[in-house]
CSV table of N, CA, C and O in Angstrom, one decimal:
chain,number,residue,atom,x,y,z
A,1,MET,N,5.4,-14.0,-3.9
A,1,MET,CA,5.6,-13.2,-5.0
A,1,MET,C,6.1,-11.8,-4.6
A,1,MET,O,5.8,-11.4,-3.4
A,2,HIS,N,6.7,-11.1,-5.5
A,2,HIS,CA,7.3,-9.8,-5.2
A,2,HIS,C,6.3,-8.7,-5.5
A,2,HIS,O,5.7,-8.7,-6.6
A,3,ILE,N,6.2,-7.7,-4.6
A,3,ILE,CA,5.4,-6.5,-4.9
A,3,ILE,C,6.2,-5.3,-4.3
A,3,ILE,O,7.1,-5.5,-3.4
A,4,THR,N,5.8,-4.1,-4.7
A,4,THR,CA,6.4,-2.9,-4.1
A,4,THR,C,5.3,-2.2,-3.4
A,4,THR,O,4.2,-1.9,-4.0
A,5,LEU,N,5.5,-1.8,-2.1
A,5,LEU,CA,4.6,-1.0,-1.3
A,5,LEU,C,5.1,0.4,-1.2
A,5,LEU,O,6.3,0.6,-0.8
A,6,LYS,N,4.3,1.4,-1.5
A,6,LYS,CA,4.7,2.8,-1.3
A,6,LYS,C,3.7,3.5,-0.5
A,6,LYS,O,2.5,3.5,-0.8
A,7,LEU,N,4.1,4.1,0.6
A,7,LEU,CA,3.3,4.9,1.5
A,7,LEU,C,3.7,6.3,1.4
A,7,LEU,O,4.9,6.6,1.4
A,8,PHE,N,2.7,7.2,1.4
A,8,PHE,CA,3.0,8.7,1.2
A,8,PHE,C,2.5,9.5,2.4
A,8,PHE,O,1.7,9.1,3.2
A,9,ALA,N,3.1,10.7,2.5
A,9,ALA,CA,2.8,11.7,3.5
A,9,ALA,C,2.9,11.1,4.9
A,9,ALA,O,3.9,10.4,5.2
A,10,SER,N,1.9,11.3,5.8
A,10,SER,CA,2.1,10.8,7.1
A,10,SER,C,2.1,9.3,7.3
A,10,SER,O,2.5,8.8,8.3
A,11,LEU,N,1.7,8.6,6.2
A,11,LEU,CA,1.7,7.1,6.3
A,11,LEU,C,3.1,6.6,6.3
A,11,LEU,O,3.3,5.4,6.8
A,12,THR,N,4.1,7.3,5.9
A,12,THR,CA,5.5,6.8,6.0
A,12,THR,C,5.9,6.5,7.4
A,12,THR,O,6.8,5.7,7.7
A,13,ASP,N,5.2,7.1,8.4
A,13,ASP,CA,5.5,6.8,9.8
A,13,ASP,C,5.3,5.3,10.2
A,13,ASP,O,5.8,4.8,11.2
A,14,TYR,N,4.5,4.6,9.4
A,14,TYR,CA,4.1,3.2,9.6
A,14,TYR,C,5.1,2.3,9.0
A,14,TYR,O,5.0,1.1,9.2
A,15,LEU,N,6.0,2.8,8.2
A,15,LEU,CA,7.0,2.0,7.5
A,15,LEU,C,8.2,1.6,8.5
A,15,LEU,O,8.4,2.4,9.4
A,16,PRO,N,9.0,0.6,8.2
A,16,PRO,CA,10.2,0.4,9.0
A,16,PRO,C,11.1,1.6,8.9
A,16,PRO,O,11.1,2.3,7.8
A,17,ALA,N,11.8,1.8,9.9
A,17,ALA,CA,12.7,3.0,9.9
A,17,ALA,C,13.6,3.1,8.7
A,17,ALA,O,13.8,4.2,8.2
A,18,THR,N,14.1,2.0,8.2
A,18,THR,CA,15.0,2.0,7.1
A,18,THR,C,14.3,2.4,5.8
A,18,THR,O,15.0,2.8,4.8
A,19,SER,N,13.0,2.4,5.7
A,19,SER,CA,12.3,2.8,4.5
A,19,SER,C,11.6,4.1,4.6
A,19,SER,O,11.0,4.6,3.6
A,20,ARG,N,11.7,4.8,5.7
A,20,ARG,CA,10.9,6.1,5.8
A,20,ARG,C,11.4,7.2,4.9
A,20,ARG,O,10.6,8.0,4.5
A,21,TYR,N,12.6,7.2,4.5
A,21,TYR,CA,13.1,8.3,3.7
A,21,TYR,C,12.8,8.0,2.2
A,21,TYR,O,12.7,8.9,1.4
A,22,THR,N,12.7,6.8,1.8
A,22,THR,CA,12.4,6.5,0.4
A,22,THR,C,10.9,6.2,0.2
A,22,THR,O,10.4,6.2,-0.9
A,23,ASN,N,10.2,5.9,1.3
A,23,ASN,CA,8.7,5.6,1.3
A,23,ASN,C,8.4,4.3,0.6
A,23,ASN,O,7.3,4.0,0.3
A,24,ILE,N,9.4,3.5,0.3
A,24,ILE,CA,9.2,2.2,-0.5
A,24,ILE,C,9.7,1.0,0.3
A,24,ILE,O,10.7,1.0,1.0
A,25,VAL,N,8.9,0.0,0.2
A,25,VAL,CA,9.2,-1.3,0.8
A,25,VAL,C,9.0,-2.4,-0.3
A,25,VAL,O,8.0,-2.5,-0.9
A,26,GLU,N,10.1,-3.2,-0.5
A,26,GLU,CA,10.0,-4.3,-1.4
A,26,GLU,C,9.5,-5.5,-0.6
A,26,GLU,O,10.1,-5.8,0.5
A,27,LEU,N,8.4,-6.2,-1.0
A,27,LEU,CA,7.9,-7.2,-0.2
A,27,LEU,C,7.7,-8.5,-0.9
A,27,LEU,O,7.5,-8.5,-2.2
A,28,GLU,N,7.8,-9.6,-0.2
A,28,GLU,CA,7.4,-10.9,-0.7
A,28,GLU,C,6.1,-11.3,0.0
A,28,GLU,O,6.1,-11.3,1.2
A,29,VAL,N,5.1,-11.5,-0.8
A,29,VAL,CA,3.8,-11.8,-0.2
A,29,VAL,C,3.3,-13.1,-0.8
A,29,VAL,O,3.8,-13.6,-1.8
A,30,THR,N,2.2,-13.7,-0.3
A,30,THR,CA,1.7,-14.9,-0.8
A,30,THR,C,1.0,-14.6,-2.2
A,30,THR,O,0.6,-13.5,-2.4
A,31,ASP,N,1.0,-15.6,-3.0
A,31,ASP,CA,0.4,-15.5,-4.3
A,31,ASP,C,-1.1,-15.0,-4.1
A,31,ASP,O,-1.8,-15.5,-3.2
A,32,ARG,N,-1.5,-14.1,-4.9
A,32,ARG,CA,-2.9,-13.6,-5.0
A,32,ARG,C,-3.2,-12.9,-3.7
A,32,ARG,O,-4.4,-12.8,-3.3
A,33,ALA,N,-2.2,-12.3,-2.9
A,33,ALA,CA,-2.5,-11.5,-1.7
A,33,ALA,C,-3.4,-10.3,-2.1
A,33,ALA,O,-3.2,-9.8,-3.2
A,34,THR,N,-4.2,-9.9,-1.2
A,34,THR,CA,-5.1,-8.7,-1.4
A,34,THR,C,-4.4,-7.5,-0.8
A,34,THR,O,-3.5,-7.6,0.0
A,35,ILE,N,-4.9,-6.4,-1.2
A,35,ILE,CA,-4.4,-5.1,-0.6
A,35,ILE,C,-4.6,-5.1,0.9
A,35,ILE,O,-3.6,-4.8,1.6
A,36,THR,N,-5.7,-5.5,1.4
A,36,THR,CA,-6.0,-5.6,2.8
A,36,THR,C,-5.0,-6.5,3.5
A,36,THR,O,-4.4,-6.2,4.6
A,37,GLU,N,-4.7,-7.7,2.9
A,37,GLU,CA,-3.7,-8.6,3.5
A,37,GLU,C,-2.3,-8.0,3.6
A,37,GLU,O,-1.6,-8.2,4.5
A,38,VAL,N,-1.9,-7.2,2.5
A,38,VAL,CA,-0.6,-6.7,2.5
A,38,VAL,C,-0.4,-5.6,3.5
A,38,VAL,O,0.6,-5.5,4.2
A,39,ILE,N,-1.4,-4.7,3.7
A,39,ILE,CA,-1.3,-3.6,4.6
A,39,ILE,C,-1.6,-3.9,6.1
A,39,ILE,O,-1.2,-3.1,7.0
A,40,THR,N,-2.3,-5.0,6.4
A,40,THR,CA,-2.7,-5.3,7.7
A,40,THR,C,-1.5,-5.3,8.7
A,40,THR,O,-1.6,-4.7,9.8
A,41,PRO,N,-0.3,-5.9,8.4
A,41,PRO,CA,0.8,-5.9,9.3
A,41,PRO,C,1.3,-4.5,9.7
A,41,PRO,O,2.0,-4.3,10.7
A,42,TYR,N,1.0,-3.5,8.8
A,42,TYR,CA,1.5,-2.2,9.0
A,42,TYR,C,0.6,-1.4,9.9
A,42,TYR,O,1.0,-0.3,10.3
A,43,GLN,N,-0.5,-1.9,10.3
A,43,GLN,CA,-1.5,-1.3,11.2
A,43,GLN,C,-1.9,0.1,10.8
A,43,GLN,O,-1.9,1.0,11.7
A,44,LEU,N,-2.1,0.3,9.5
A,44,LEU,CA,-2.5,1.6,9.1
A,44,LEU,C,-3.9,1.9,9.5
A,44,LEU,O,-4.8,1.0,9.4
A,45,PRO,N,-4.2,3.1,10.1
A,45,PRO,CA,-5.6,3.4,10.5
A,45,PRO,C,-6.5,3.4,9.2
A,45,PRO,O,-6.2,4.1,8.3
A,46,PRO,N,-7.6,2.7,9.3
A,46,PRO,CA,-8.5,2.6,8.1
A,46,PRO,C,-8.8,4.0,7.5
A,46,PRO,O,-8.9,4.2,6.3
A,47,ALA,N,-9.1,5.0,8.4
A,47,ALA,CA,-9.4,6.3,7.9
A,47,ALA,C,-8.3,7.0,7.2
A,47,ALA,O,-8.5,7.9,6.4
A,48,MET,N,-7.1,6.5,7.4
A,48,MET,CA,-5.9,7.1,6.7
A,48,MET,C,-5.6,6.5,5.4
A,48,MET,O,-4.8,7.0,4.6
A,49,VAL,N,-6.2,5.3,5.1
A,49,VAL,CA,-6.0,4.7,3.8
A,49,VAL,C,-7.1,5.2,2.8
A,49,VAL,O,-8.2,4.7,2.7
A,50,HIS,N,-6.7,6.3,2.2
A,50,HIS,CA,-7.7,7.1,1.4
A,50,HIS,C,-7.6,6.7,-0.1
A,50,HIS,O,-8.5,6.2,-0.7
A,51,LEU,N,-6.5,7.1,-0.7
A,51,LEU,CA,-6.3,6.9,-2.1
A,51,LEU,C,-5.3,5.7,-2.3
A,51,LEU,O,-4.2,5.7,-1.8
A,52,VAL,N,-5.9,4.7,-3.0
A,52,VAL,CA,-5.1,3.5,-3.2
A,52,VAL,C,-5.0,3.2,-4.7
A,52,VAL,O,-6.0,3.2,-5.4
A,53,LEU,N,-3.8,3.0,-5.2
A,53,LEU,CA,-3.5,2.8,-6.6
A,53,LEU,C,-2.7,1.5,-6.7
A,53,LEU,O,-1.8,1.2,-5.9
A,54,VAL,N,-3.0,0.7,-7.7
A,54,VAL,CA,-2.2,-0.4,-8.1
A,54,VAL,C,-1.7,-0.2,-9.5
A,54,VAL,O,-2.5,-0.1,-10.4
A,55,ASN,N,-0.4,0.0,-9.6
A,55,ASN,CA,0.2,0.3,-11.0
A,55,ASN,C,-0.5,1.5,-11.6
A,55,ASN,O,-0.7,1.6,-12.8
A,56,GLY,N,-0.8,2.5,-10.7
A,56,GLY,CA,-1.4,3.7,-11.2
A,56,GLY,C,-2.9,3.7,-11.4
A,56,GLY,O,-3.4,4.7,-11.8
A,57,ARG,N,-3.5,2.6,-11.1
A,57,ARG,CA,-5.0,2.5,-11.3
A,57,ARG,C,-5.7,2.6,-9.9
A,57,ARG,O,-5.3,1.8,-9.0
A,58,TYR,N,-6.7,3.4,-9.8
A,58,TYR,CA,-7.4,3.6,-8.6
A,58,TYR,C,-8.2,2.3,-8.2
A,58,TYR,O,-8.8,1.7,-9.1
A,59,ILE,N,-8.1,2.0,-7.0
A,59,ILE,CA,-8.8,0.8,-6.4
A,59,ILE,C,-9.8,1.3,-5.4
A,59,ILE,O,-9.5,1.9,-4.4
A,60,ALA,N,-11.1,1.1,-5.7
A,60,ALA,CA,-12.2,1.6,-4.8
A,60,ALA,C,-12.1,0.8,-3.5
A,60,ALA,O,-11.7,-0.4,-3.4
A,61,PRO,N,-12.6,1.5,-2.4
A,61,PRO,CA,-12.6,0.8,-1.1
A,61,PRO,C,-13.2,-0.6,-1.1
A,61,PRO,O,-12.7,-1.5,-0.4
A,62,ALA,N,-14.3,-0.7,-1.8
A,62,ALA,CA,-15.0,-2.0,-1.8
A,62,ALA,C,-14.2,-3.2,-2.4
A,62,ALA,O,-14.5,-4.3,-2.2
A,63,ASP,N,-13.2,-2.8,-3.2
A,63,ASP,CA,-12.4,-3.8,-3.9
A,63,ASP,C,-11.1,-4.2,-3.2
A,63,ASP,O,-10.4,-5.1,-3.6
A,64,ARG,N,-10.7,-3.5,-2.2
A,64,ARG,CA,-9.4,-3.6,-1.6
A,64,ARG,C,-9.2,-4.9,-0.9
A,64,ARG,O,-8.1,-5.4,-0.7
A,65,ALA,N,-10.3,-5.5,-0.4
A,65,ALA,CA,-10.2,-6.8,0.3
A,65,ALA,C,-10.3,-8.0,-0.6
A,65,ALA,O,-10.0,-9.1,-0.2
A,66,THR,N,-10.6,-7.8,-1.9
A,66,THR,CA,-10.8,-8.9,-2.8
A,66,THR,C,-9.9,-8.9,-4.0
A,66,THR,O,-9.7,-9.9,-4.6
A,67,LEU,N,-9.4,-7.7,-4.4
A,67,LEU,CA,-8.5,-7.7,-5.6
A,67,LEU,C,-7.2,-8.4,-5.3
A,67,LEU,O,-6.5,-8.1,-4.4
A,68,ALA,N,-6.9,-9.4,-6.1
A,68,ALA,CA,-5.7,-10.1,-6.0
A,68,ALA,C,-4.5,-9.4,-6.7
A,68,ALA,O,-4.6,-9.1,-7.9
A,69,LEU,N,-3.5,-9.1,-5.9
A,69,LEU,CA,-2.3,-8.5,-6.5
A,69,LEU,C,-1.6,-9.5,-7.4
A,69,LEU,O,-1.7,-10.7,-7.1
A,70,GLN,N,-0.8,-9.0,-8.3
A,70,GLN,CA,-0.1,-9.8,-9.3
A,70,GLN,C,1.4,-9.6,-9.0
A,70,GLN,O,1.8,-8.6,-8.5
A,71,PRO,N,2.3,-10.5,-9.5
A,71,PRO,CA,3.7,-10.3,-9.3
A,71,PRO,C,4.2,-9.0,-9.9
A,71,PRO,O,3.7,-8.6,-10.9
A,72,ASP,N,5.0,-8.3,-9.1
A,72,ASP,CA,5.7,-7.0,-9.5
A,72,ASP,C,4.7,-5.9,-9.5
A,72,ASP,O,5.0,-4.8,-10.0
A,73,ASP,N,3.5,-6.0,-8.9
A,73,ASP,CA,2.6,-4.9,-8.8
A,73,ASP,C,3.2,-3.8,-7.9
A,73,ASP,O,4.0,-4.1,-7.0
A,74,VAL,N,2.8,-2.6,-8.1
A,74,VAL,CA,3.2,-1.5,-7.2
A,74,VAL,C,1.9,-1.0,-6.6
A,74,VAL,O,1.0,-0.5,-7.2
A,75,LEU,N,1.9,-1.1,-5.2
A,75,LEU,CA,0.8,-0.7,-4.4
A,75,LEU,C,1.2,0.6,-3.8
A,75,LEU,O,2.1,0.7,-3.0
A,76,ALA,N,0.4,1.7,-4.1
A,76,ALA,CA,0.7,3.1,-3.5
A,76,ALA,C,-0.5,3.6,-2.8
A,76,ALA,O,-1.6,3.4,-3.3
A,77,ILE,N,-0.2,4.1,-1.6
A,77,ILE,CA,-1.3,4.5,-0.7
A,77,ILE,C,-1.0,5.9,-0.2
A,77,ILE,O,0.0,6.2,0.3
A,78,TRP,N,-2.1,6.8,-0.2
A,78,TRP,CA,-2.0,8.2,0.3
A,78,TRP,C,-3.1,8.3,1.3
A,78,TRP,O,-4.2,7.8,1.2
A,79,PRO,N,-2.8,9.1,2.4
A,79,PRO,CA,-3.8,9.5,3.3
A,79,PRO,C,-4.7,10.6,2.8
A,79,PRO,O,-4.3,11.2,1.7
A,80,PRO,N,-5.8,11.0,3.4
A,80,PRO,CA,-6.5,12.2,3.0
A,80,PRO,C,-5.6,13.4,3.1
A,80,PRO,O,-4.8,13.5,4.1
A,81,ILE,N,-5.7,14.3,2.2
A,81,ILE,CA,-4.9,15.5,2.2
A,81,ILE,C,-5.7,16.7,2.2
A,81,ILE,O,-6.7,16.8,1.4
A,82,ALA,N,-5.5,17.6,3.1
A,82,ALA,CA,-6.2,18.9,3.2
A,82,ALA,C,-5.3,20.0,2.8
A,82,ALA,O,-4.1,19.9,3.1
A,83,GLY,N,-5.8,21.0,2.2
A,83,GLY,CA,-5.0,22.1,1.9
A,83,GLY,C,-5.8,23.4,1.9
A,83,GLY,O,-7.0,23.3,2.1
A,84,GLY,N,-5.1,24.4,1.7
A,84,GLY,CA,-5.9,25.7,1.6
A,84,GLY,C,-5.1,26.8,1.0
A,84,GLY,O,-4.1,26.7,0.6
C-alpha cells in the first residue's frame, strides 16, 4: 500500500539524498504496516522521534508500534525542538 513519509528538521539527514530537499518519501509498504515498521529501515534514533502525526493526528509513543497505517496515510515526524 502507498503512504507518504515526511521527516522534518534534523531528521531529513536520514532520508535518501534525493528526498532531503523536499523532506518527503513516497513509500510502498505492507498492508497494515505500523509506524515502527515504516521508520525502522531509516534507523532514526528513538530519542529523535518526538512528535509523530498521521494525517495531522498526534500518535502517542505507546501506540506507534501497534497502530496500523491505512492506504494514502501521511506519516510526519519531528525531532524535539529547542528554542529560546
